[in-house]
Amino acid sequence: MSKTFTSRPAVSRGRGRGNQLNAQPVNRPLGRARPPGTLEGMENSQVGGATGNSNDLPPGVQATPAERRLTYQGGYSVIPPNEKKRQQIIQNAQKEEKALQEHRQRNTQTSFNYVGTVGGGQVSQQESRSHLVQSSPNKVQRQLQQQQRKSFVKQKEEEDIVKHKAKQRAVAETNERRKQEEAASQQQRWDEQKRRTNDAFLRRLENKGKKQGAVNSQGPPQTVQTWETQENEEREENDDEFVQRMGEASMADAEENSADYAGLLVEQRRGLTTLHFMFPQYPVDFIRGILEQTNFSLDAAATVLGE
């Protein structure tokens, strides 16, 4: 619970607008102003104590100088400032300011040495400050630096992509050239094998013709034959059959450029030629259809044709 303390009537009515004892009309005529340095209604001892002319001051207290005496200006009293003290304060301030300037001049560095800069050297204070202002990161500079970094990274990625594409293009060209070289060498080997087969076939035909001519010139063959003679004749018949098949192979190779072999790879042509040798009773187009149905499998096509 709070408690309110009221002031005593004597104290509260001493001064202020509520003082009814000293109430006077507002439009009361004012008297003549007192001359400066005098106070009406005061005794001489009191005036002297106010102006500093009294000898009743306590020991150790100096009287107020004449230039600082209290002057009454009608509505207020004026105490002039102490000029001596003011001049002393101004002199002390000037002395301290001079000492401060001398201290700054003694302790100010004339140049700065950047240890981490390229080449080293001496940099003046003005240059150091301008460099600091130019290199200080602000919003615009940060955005420009970020944009430069992004453009640099993008350019680096584009260069890497171009290099990768060029490398892959070179690999593809190398593979294509190697494939063409392998096809050319394979065709060359196939032509050489075909030439040797044709030469062997022609030689065997010449030898067979010479042998038949010699037998006809000697007369009819003898009826009595030994076991070795019969074995030699069977071997010769097998050789003749092989030569005949090789000759047919050479003829079939000559026919590879026909419409039956169009659009086939080298391995597919070989498979078609092999099946045609094995089953000469079927035409080439029929064998090719069987091969296409069996996905160019020789075993499956041979099984179908042999049934």
mmCIF file of C-alpha atoms in Angstrom:
data_model
loop_
_atom_site.group_PDB
_atom_site.id
_atom_site.type_symbol
_atom_site.label_atom_id
_atom_site.label_comp_id
_atom_site.label_asym_id
_atom_site.label_seq_id
_atom_site.Cartn_x
_atom_site.Cartn_y
_atom_site.Cartn_z
ATOM 1 C CA MET A 1 0.000 0.000 0.000
ATOM 2 C CA SER A 2 1.401 3.421 -1.006
ATOM 3 C CA LYS A 3 1.491 6.388 1.350
ATOM 4 C CA THR A 4 1.287 10.012 0.304
ATOM 5 C CA PHE A 5 3.259 12.633 2.207
ATOM 6 C CA THR A 6 1.953 16.173 2.075
ATOM 7 C CA SER A 7 4.154 19.174 2.541
ATOM 8 C CA ARG A 8 3.606 21.607 5.394
ATOM 9 C CA PRO A 9 1.568 24.720 4.638
ATOM 10 C CA ALA A 10 4.310 27.040 5.770
ATOM 11 C CA VAL A 11 6.829 25.568 3.358
ATOM 12 C CA SER A 12 4.498 25.287 0.404
ATOM 13 C CA ARG A 13 3.188 28.788 0.803
ATOM 14 C CA GLY A 14 6.569 30.426 1.077
ATOM 15 C CA ARG A 15 7.017 31.084 -2.653
ATOM 16 C CA GLY A 16 5.224 30.561 -5.888
ATOM 17 C CA ARG A 17 1.933 31.471 -7.432
ATOM 18 C CA GLY A 18 -0.009 29.935 -4.577
ATOM 19 C CA ASN A 19 1.464 32.292 -1.988
ATOM 20 C CA GLN A 20 -1.492 34.400 -0.763
ATOM 21 C CA LEU A 21 0.492 36.286 1.851
ATOM 22 C CA ASN A 22 2.700 38.125 -0.624
ATOM 23 C CA ALA A 23 0.071 38.407 -3.347
ATOM 24 C CA GLN A 24 0.321 41.684 -5.215
ATOM 25 C CA PRO A 25 -1.404 42.969 -8.329
ATOM 26 C CA VAL A 26 0.250 42.212 -11.593
ATOM 27 C CA ASN A 27 -0.046 45.768 -12.933
ATOM 28 C CA ARG A 28 1.728 47.218 -9.908
ATOM 29 C CA PRO A 29 4.016 50.091 -10.931
ATOM 30 C CA LEU A 30 7.690 49.267 -10.616
ATOM 31 C CA GLY A 31 10.101 51.505 -8.844
ATOM 32 C CA ARG A 32 13.282 52.985 -10.206
ATOM 33 C CA ALA A 33 16.056 50.470 -10.782
ATOM 34 C CA ARG A 34 18.814 50.426 -8.273
ATOM 35 C CA PRO A 35 22.183 51.683 -9.333
ATOM 36 C CA PRO A 36 24.785 49.032 -10.118
ATOM 37 C CA GLY A 37 26.764 47.800 -7.206
ATOM 38 C CA THR A 38 24.148 48.721 -4.569
ATOM 39 C CA LEU A 39 21.428 46.671 -3.007
ATOM 40 C CA GLU A 40 18.471 48.409 -1.400
ATOM 41 C CA GLY A 41 17.192 47.123 1.898
ATOM 42 C CA MET A 42 20.561 45.653 2.826
ATOM 43 C CA GLU A 43 22.906 46.807 5.491
ATOM 44 C CA ASN A 44 26.324 48.102 4.717
ATOM 45 C CA SER A 45 27.973 45.013 6.041
ATOM 46 C CA GLN A 46 25.878 42.801 3.763
ATOM 47 C CA VAL A 47 26.560 44.970 0.702
ATOM 48 C CA GLY A 48 30.206 44.953 1.428
ATOM 49 C CA GLY A 49 30.224 41.162 1.726
ATOM 50 C CA ALA A 50 28.525 40.887 -1.645
ATOM 51 C CA THR A 51 30.895 43.325 -3.346
ATOM 52 C CA GLY A 52 34.069 42.193 -1.630
ATOM 53 C CA ASN A 53 34.735 45.335 0.449
ATOM 54 C CA SER A 54 34.005 43.751 3.812
ATOM 55 C CA ASN A 55 36.722 42.812 6.192
ATOM 56 C CA ASP A 56 34.526 40.275 7.977
ATOM 57 C CA LEU A 57 35.456 37.353 5.603
ATOM 58 C CA PRO A 58 36.619 34.116 7.180
ATOM 59 C CA PRO A 59 40.360 33.448 7.210
ATOM 60 C CA GLY A 60 41.749 31.831 4.040
ATOM 61 C CA VAL A 61 39.000 33.254 1.759
ATOM 62 C CA GLN A 62 40.048 35.956 -0.705
ATOM 63 C CA ALA A 63 37.746 38.803 -1.572
ATOM 64 C CA THR A 64 36.264 39.134 -4.997
ATOM 65 C CA PRO A 65 38.384 41.454 -7.210
ATOM 66 C CA ALA A 66 36.957 44.795 -8.253
ATOM 67 C CA GLU A 67 36.520 43.765 -11.900
ATOM 68 C CA ARG A 68 34.423 40.758 -10.872
ATOM 69 C CA ARG A 69 32.028 42.510 -8.552
ATOM 70 C CA LEU A 70 28.368 41.571 -8.743
ATOM 71 C CA THR A 71 26.428 44.005 -10.953
ATOM 72 C CA TYR A 72 22.684 44.254 -10.987
ATOM 73 C CA GLN A 73 21.121 44.792 -14.423
ATOM 74 C CA GLY A 74 17.517 45.366 -13.375
ATOM 75 C CA GLY A 75 16.126 41.884 -13.703
ATOM 76 C CA TYR A 76 19.234 39.849 -13.066
ATOM 77 C CA SER A 77 22.715 40.066 -11.607
ATOM 78 C CA VAL A 78 25.838 39.678 -13.742
ATOM 79 C CA ILE A 79 29.155 38.270 -12.612
ATOM 80 C CA PRO A 80 31.821 39.216 -15.169
ATOM 81 C CA PRO A 81 34.191 36.359 -16.225
ATOM 82 C CA ASN A 82 37.718 35.956 -14.921
ATOM 83 C CA GLU A 83 39.839 37.156 -17.820
ATOM 84 C CA LYS A 84 43.084 36.041 -16.241
ATOM 85 C CA LYS A 85 41.896 32.473 -15.848
ATOM 86 C CA ARG A 86 40.442 32.513 -19.344
ATOM 87 C CA GLN A 87 43.752 33.619 -20.841
ATOM 88 C CA GLN A 88 45.558 30.947 -18.834
ATOM 89 C CA ILE A 89 43.201 28.231 -20.165
ATOM 90 C CA ILE A 90 43.665 29.491 -23.744
ATOM 91 C CA GLN A 91 47.459 29.467 -23.362
ATOM 92 C CA ASN A 92 47.424 25.907 -21.960
ATOM 93 C CA ALA A 93 45.214 24.735 -24.806
ATOM 94 C CA GLN A 94 47.515 26.298 -27.419
ATOM 95 C CA LYS A 95 50.555 24.746 -25.744
ATOM 96 C CA GLU A 96 48.962 21.279 -25.690
ATOM 97 C CA GLU A 97 47.860 21.618 -29.345
ATOM 98 C CA LYS A 98 51.401 22.549 -30.349
ATOM 99 C CA ALA A 99 52.804 19.581 -28.412
ATOM 100 C CA LEU A 100 50.296 17.276 -30.100
ATOM 101 C CA GLN A 101 51.268 18.505 -33.573
ATOM 102 C CA GLU A 102 54.971 18.003 -32.798
ATOM 103 C CA HIS A 103 54.257 14.489 -31.509
ATOM 104 C CA ARG A 104 52.354 13.613 -34.713
ATOM 105 C CA GLN A 105 55.156 14.947 -36.892
ATOM 106 C CA ARG A 106 57.745 12.937 -34.985
ATOM 107 C CA ASN A 107 55.780 9.663 -35.014
ATOM 108 C CA THR A 108 54.206 9.809 -38.509
ATOM 109 C CA GLN A 109 55.725 7.327 -40.993
ATOM 110 C CA THR A 110 56.701 8.841 -44.301
ATOM 111 C CA SER A 111 56.471 5.551 -46.288
ATOM 112 C CA PHE A 112 55.102 2.012 -46.053
ATOM 113 C CA ASN A 113 56.838 -1.211 -47.064
ATOM 114 C CA TYR A 114 54.581 -3.994 -48.358
ATOM 115 C CA VAL A 115 56.413 -7.242 -47.758
ATOM 116 C CA GLY A 116 53.959 -9.387 -49.684
ATOM 117 C CA THR A 117 53.873 -7.280 -52.861
ATOM 118 C CA VAL A 118 55.647 -8.416 -56.000
ATOM 119 C CA GLY A 119 59.007 -6.691 -56.307
ATOM 120 C CA GLY A 120 58.820 -5.016 -52.885
ATOM 121 C CA GLY A 121 59.805 -1.337 -52.769
ATOM 122 C CA GLN A 122 58.643 1.739 -50.870
ATOM 123 C CA VAL A 123 55.075 3.051 -51.108
ATOM 124 C CA SER A 124 54.085 6.477 -49.858
ATOM 125 C CA GLN A 125 51.222 7.070 -47.490
ATOM 126 C CA GLN A 126 49.116 8.764 -50.167
ATOM 127 C CA GLU A 127 49.647 5.885 -52.588
ATOM 128 C CA SER A 128 48.835 3.400 -49.847
ATOM 129 C CA ARG A 129 45.585 5.151 -49.035
ATOM 130 C CA SER A 130 44.539 5.446 -52.669
ATOM 131 C CA HIS A 131 45.354 1.777 -53.192
ATOM 132 C CA LEU A 132 43.295 0.889 -50.121
ATOM 133 C CA VAL A 133 40.343 2.945 -51.399
ATOM 134 C CA GLN A 134 40.507 1.362 -54.853
ATOM 135 C CA SER A 135 40.885 -2.180 -53.536
ATOM 136 C CA SER A 136 38.274 -1.884 -50.806
ATOM 137 C CA PRO A 137 35.443 -4.277 -51.673
ATOM 138 C CA ASN A 138 32.096 -2.603 -52.245
ATOM 139 C CA LYS A 139 28.869 -3.935 -53.677
ATOM 140 C CA VAL A 140 29.554 -2.956 -57.301
ATOM 141 C CA GLN A 141 33.096 -4.309 -57.256
ATOM 142 C CA ARG A 142 31.951 -7.559 -55.681
ATOM 143 C CA GLN A 143 29.322 -7.974 -58.387
ATOM 144 C CA LEU A 144 31.871 -7.240 -61.111
ATOM 145 C CA GLN A 145 34.358 -9.689 -59.628
ATOM 146 C CA GLN A 146 31.664 -12.352 -59.303
ATOM 147 C CA GLN A 147 30.608 -11.799 -62.915
ATOM 148 C CA GLN A 148 34.225 -12.038 -64.067
ATOM 149 C CA ARG A 149 34.687 -15.282 -62.163
ATOM 150 C CA LYS A 150 31.521 -16.749 -63.688
ATOM 151 C CA SER A 151 32.546 -15.714 -67.206
ATOM 152 C CA PHE A 152 36.021 -17.180 -66.660
ATOM 153 C CA VAL A 153 34.582 -20.492 -65.427
ATOM 154 C CA LYS A 154 32.126 -20.603 -68.346
ATOM 155 C CA GLN A 155 34.885 -19.890 -70.856
ATOM 156 C CA LYS A 156 37.038 -22.615 -69.280
ATOM 157 C CA GLU A 157 34.175 -25.129 -69.536
ATOM 158 C CA GLU A 158 33.556 -24.215 -73.184
ATOM 159 C CA GLU A 159 37.249 -24.677 -73.977
ATOM 160 C CA ASP A 160 37.211 -28.088 -72.265
ATOM 161 C CA ILE A 161 34.111 -29.092 -74.248
ATOM 162 C CA VAL A 162 35.744 -28.021 -77.532
ATOM 163 C CA LYS A 163 38.908 -29.959 -76.679
ATOM 164 C CA HIS A 164 36.885 -33.053 -75.755
ATOM 165 C CA LYS A 165 34.902 -32.863 -79.007
ATOM 166 C CA ALA A 166 38.089 -32.485 -81.042
ATOM 167 C CA LYS A 167 39.626 -35.465 -79.257
ATOM 168 C CA GLN A 168 36.564 -37.642 -79.848
ATOM 169 C CA ARG A 169 36.430 -36.539 -83.498
ATOM 170 C CA ALA A 170 40.077 -37.532 -83.956
ATOM 171 C CA VAL A 171 39.402 -40.935 -82.338
ATOM 172 C CA ALA A 172 36.391 -41.507 -84.611
ATOM 173 C CA GLU A 173 38.402 -40.574 -87.699
ATOM 174 C CA THR A 174 41.208 -42.900 -86.626
ATOM 175 C CA ASN A 175 38.763 -45.786 -86.109
ATOM 176 C CA GLU A 176 37.130 -45.160 -89.483
ATOM 177 C CA ARG A 177 40.499 -45.073 -91.233
ATOM 178 C CA ARG A 178 41.575 -48.277 -89.472
ATOM 179 C CA LYS A 179 38.332 -49.959 -90.469
ATOM 180 C CA GLN A 180 38.820 -48.964 -94.090
ATOM 181 C CA GLU A 181 42.403 -50.220 -94.043
ATOM 182 C CA GLU A 182 41.317 -53.548 -92.547
ATOM 183 C CA ALA A 183 38.597 -53.937 -95.202
ATOM 184 C CA ALA A 184 41.104 -53.131 -97.971
ATOM 185 C CA SER A 185 43.682 -55.614 -96.625
ATOM 186 C CA GLN A 186 40.988 -58.284 -96.209
ATOM 187 C CA GLN A 187 39.816 -57.744 -99.768
ATOM 188 C CA GLN A 188 43.417 -57.944 -100.941
ATOM 189 C CA ARG A 189 43.950 -61.255 -99.105
ATOM 190 C CA TRP A 190 40.706 -62.606 -100.561
ATOM 191 C CA ASP A 191 41.782 -61.625 -104.079
ATOM 192 C CA GLU A 192 45.181 -63.247 -103.558
ATOM 193 C CA GLN A 193 43.556 -66.442 -102.314
ATOM 194 C CA LYS A 194 41.184 -66.460 -105.267
ATOM 195 C CA ARG A 195 44.087 -65.979 -107.676
ATOM 196 C CA ARG A 196 46.027 -68.869 -106.151
ATOM 197 C CA THR A 197 42.941 -71.084 -106.305
ATOM 198 C CA ASN A 198 42.384 -70.273 -109.974
ATOM 199 C CA ASP A 199 46.038 -70.974 -110.778
ATOM 200 C CA ALA A 200 45.872 -74.332 -108.988
ATOM 201 C CA PHE A 201 42.686 -75.203 -110.828
ATOM 202 C CA LEU A 202 44.232 -74.371 -114.200
ATOM 203 C CA ARG A 203 47.371 -76.370 -113.441
ATOM 204 C CA ARG A 204 45.351 -79.413 -112.469
ATOM 205 C CA LEU A 205 43.285 -79.156 -115.630
ATOM 206 C CA GLU A 206 46.452 -79.044 -117.718
ATOM 207 C CA ASN A 207 47.928 -82.015 -115.880
ATOM 208 C CA LYS A 208 44.689 -83.985 -116.294
ATOM 209 C CA GLY A 209 44.597 -83.222 -120.014
ATOM 210 C CA LYS A 210 48.199 -84.313 -120.448
ATOM 211 C CA LYS A 211 47.562 -87.508 -118.491
ATOM 212 C CA GLN A 212 44.489 -88.424 -120.541
ATOM 213 C CA GLY A 213 46.400 -87.786 -123.768
ATOM 214 C CA ALA A 214 49.207 -90.083 -122.628
ATOM 215 C CA VAL A 215 46.766 -92.862 -121.680
ATOM 216 C CA ASN A 216 44.968 -92.624 -125.029
ATOM 217 C CA SER A 217 48.267 -92.847 -126.931
ATOM 218 C CA GLN A 218 49.275 -96.020 -125.079
ATOM 219 C CA GLY A 219 46.091 -97.915 -125.986
ATOM 220 C CA PRO A 220 43.319 -99.467 -123.893
ATOM 221 C CA PRO A 221 44.079 -99.791 -120.185
ATOM 222 C CA GLN A 222 44.993 -103.094 -118.722
ATOM 223 C CA THR A 223 42.263 -104.988 -116.917
ATOM 224 C CA VAL A 224 44.566 -106.194 -114.152
ATOM 225 C CA GLN A 225 45.204 -103.418 -111.591
ATOM 226 C CA THR A 226 47.037 -103.607 -108.377
ATOM 227 C CA TRP A 227 45.839 -102.262 -105.061
ATOM 228 C CA GLU A 228 48.257 -99.324 -105.215
ATOM 229 C CA THR A 229 47.096 -98.355 -108.703
ATOM 230 C CA GLN A 230 43.471 -98.369 -107.540
ATOM 231 C CA GLU A 231 44.330 -96.196 -104.490
ATOM 232 C CA ASN A 232 46.172 -93.698 -106.675
ATOM 233 C CA GLU A 233 43.240 -93.458 -109.021
ATOM 234 C CA GLU A 234 40.846 -92.830 -106.123
ATOM 235 C CA ARG A 235 43.166 -90.099 -104.784
ATOM 236 C CA GLU A 236 43.328 -88.521 -108.216
ATOM 237 C CA GLU A 237 39.546 -88.594 -108.476
ATOM 238 C CA ASN A 238 39.252 -86.856 -105.091
ATOM 239 C CA ASP A 239 41.807 -84.294 -106.186
ATOM 240 C CA ASP A 240 39.893 -83.716 -109.387
ATOM 241 C CA GLU A 241 36.681 -83.247 -107.410
ATOM 242 C CA PHE A 242 38.439 -80.734 -105.108
ATOM 243 C CA VAL A 243 39.839 -78.858 -108.071
ATOM 244 C CA GLN A 244 36.419 -78.803 -109.654
ATOM 245 C CA ARG A 245 34.906 -77.376 -106.487
ATOM 246 C CA MET A 246 37.669 -74.771 -106.253
ATOM 247 C CA GLY A 247 37.011 -73.834 -109.850
ATOM 248 C CA GLU A 248 33.353 -73.477 -109.061
ATOM 249 C CA ALA A 249 34.382 -71.306 -106.078
ATOM 250 C CA SER A 250 36.385 -69.054 -108.356
ATOM 251 C CA MET A 251 33.431 -68.815 -110.704
ATOM 252 C CA ALA A 252 31.160 -68.062 -107.768
ATOM 253 C CA ASP A 253 33.582 -65.344 -106.667
ATOM 254 C CA ALA A 254 33.280 -63.855 -110.073
ATOM 255 C CA GLU A 255 29.514 -63.870 -109.661
ATOM 256 C CA GLU A 256 29.624 -62.076 -106.298
ATOM 257 C CA ASN A 257 29.095 -58.769 -108.019
ATOM 258 C CA SER A 258 25.681 -59.907 -109.214
ATOM 259 C CA ALA A 259 22.344 -58.911 -107.657
ATOM 260 C CA ASP A 260 22.305 -62.020 -105.409
ATOM 261 C CA TYR A 261 25.320 -60.707 -103.449
ATOM 262 C CA ALA A 262 24.313 -57.053 -103.367
ATOM 263 C CA GLY A 263 24.074 -55.427 -99.951
ATOM 264 C CA LEU A 264 25.953 -58.196 -98.095
ATOM 265 C CA LEU A 265 29.030 -57.904 -95.972
ATOM 266 C CA VAL A 266 32.203 -59.865 -96.625
ATOM 267 C CA GLU A 267 31.441 -62.509 -93.984
ATOM 268 C CA GLN A 268 27.866 -62.872 -95.248
ATOM 269 C CA ARG A 269 29.097 -63.315 -98.824
ATOM 270 C CA ARG A 270 31.502 -66.016 -97.687
ATOM 271 C CA GLY A 271 28.723 -67.840 -95.885
ATOM 272 C CA LEU A 272 26.481 -67.653 -98.940
ATOM 273 C CA THR A 273 29.300 -68.950 -101.180
ATOM 274 C CA THR A 274 30.044 -71.817 -98.764
ATOM 275 C CA LEU A 275 26.410 -72.923 -98.689
ATOM 276 C CA HIS A 276 26.237 -72.723 -102.468
ATOM 277 C CA PHE A 277 29.266 -75.052 -102.661
ATOM 278 C CA MET A 278 27.675 -77.477 -100.220
ATOM 279 C CA PHE A 279 24.256 -77.425 -101.887
ATOM 280 C CA PRO A 280 24.772 -76.650 -105.599
ATOM 281 C CA GLN A 281 21.286 -77.967 -106.444
ATOM 282 C CA TYR A 282 19.698 -74.844 -104.872
ATOM 283 C CA PRO A 283 19.894 -71.412 -106.526
ATOM 284 C CA VAL A 284 21.771 -68.602 -104.864
ATOM 285 C CA ASP A 285 18.719 -66.465 -104.151
ATOM 286 C CA PHE A 286 17.011 -69.398 -102.389
ATOM 287 C CA ILE A 287 20.082 -69.993 -100.203
ATOM 288 C CA ARG A 288 20.245 -66.298 -99.422
ATOM 289 C CA GLY A 289 16.627 -66.319 -98.278
ATOM 290 C CA ILE A 290 17.372 -69.257 -95.945
ATOM 291 C CA LEU A 291 20.388 -67.404 -94.578
ATOM 292 C CA GLU A 292 18.352 -64.278 -93.924
ATOM 293 C CA GLN A 293 15.673 -66.322 -92.134
ATOM 294 C CA THR A 294 18.351 -67.934 -89.910
ATOM 295 C CA ASN A 295 20.073 -64.579 -89.249
ATOM 296 C CA PHE A 296 23.054 -65.665 -91.411
ATOM 297 C CA SER A 297 23.848 -68.693 -89.234
ATOM 298 C CA LEU A 298 25.699 -71.301 -91.349
ATOM 299 C CA ASP A 299 24.831 -74.245 -89.110
ATOM 300 C CA ALA A 300 21.122 -73.444 -89.005
ATOM 301 C CA ALA A 301 20.977 -72.787 -92.745
ATOM 302 C CA ALA A 302 22.889 -76.021 -93.514
ATOM 303 C CA THR A 303 20.471 -77.958 -91.300
ATOM 304 C CA VAL A 304 17.459 -76.498 -93.101
ATOM 305 C CA LEU A 305 18.933 -77.141 -96.539
ATOM 306 C CA GLY A 306 20.009 -80.712 -95.663
ATOM 307 C CA GLU A 307 16.546 -81.841 -94.573
#
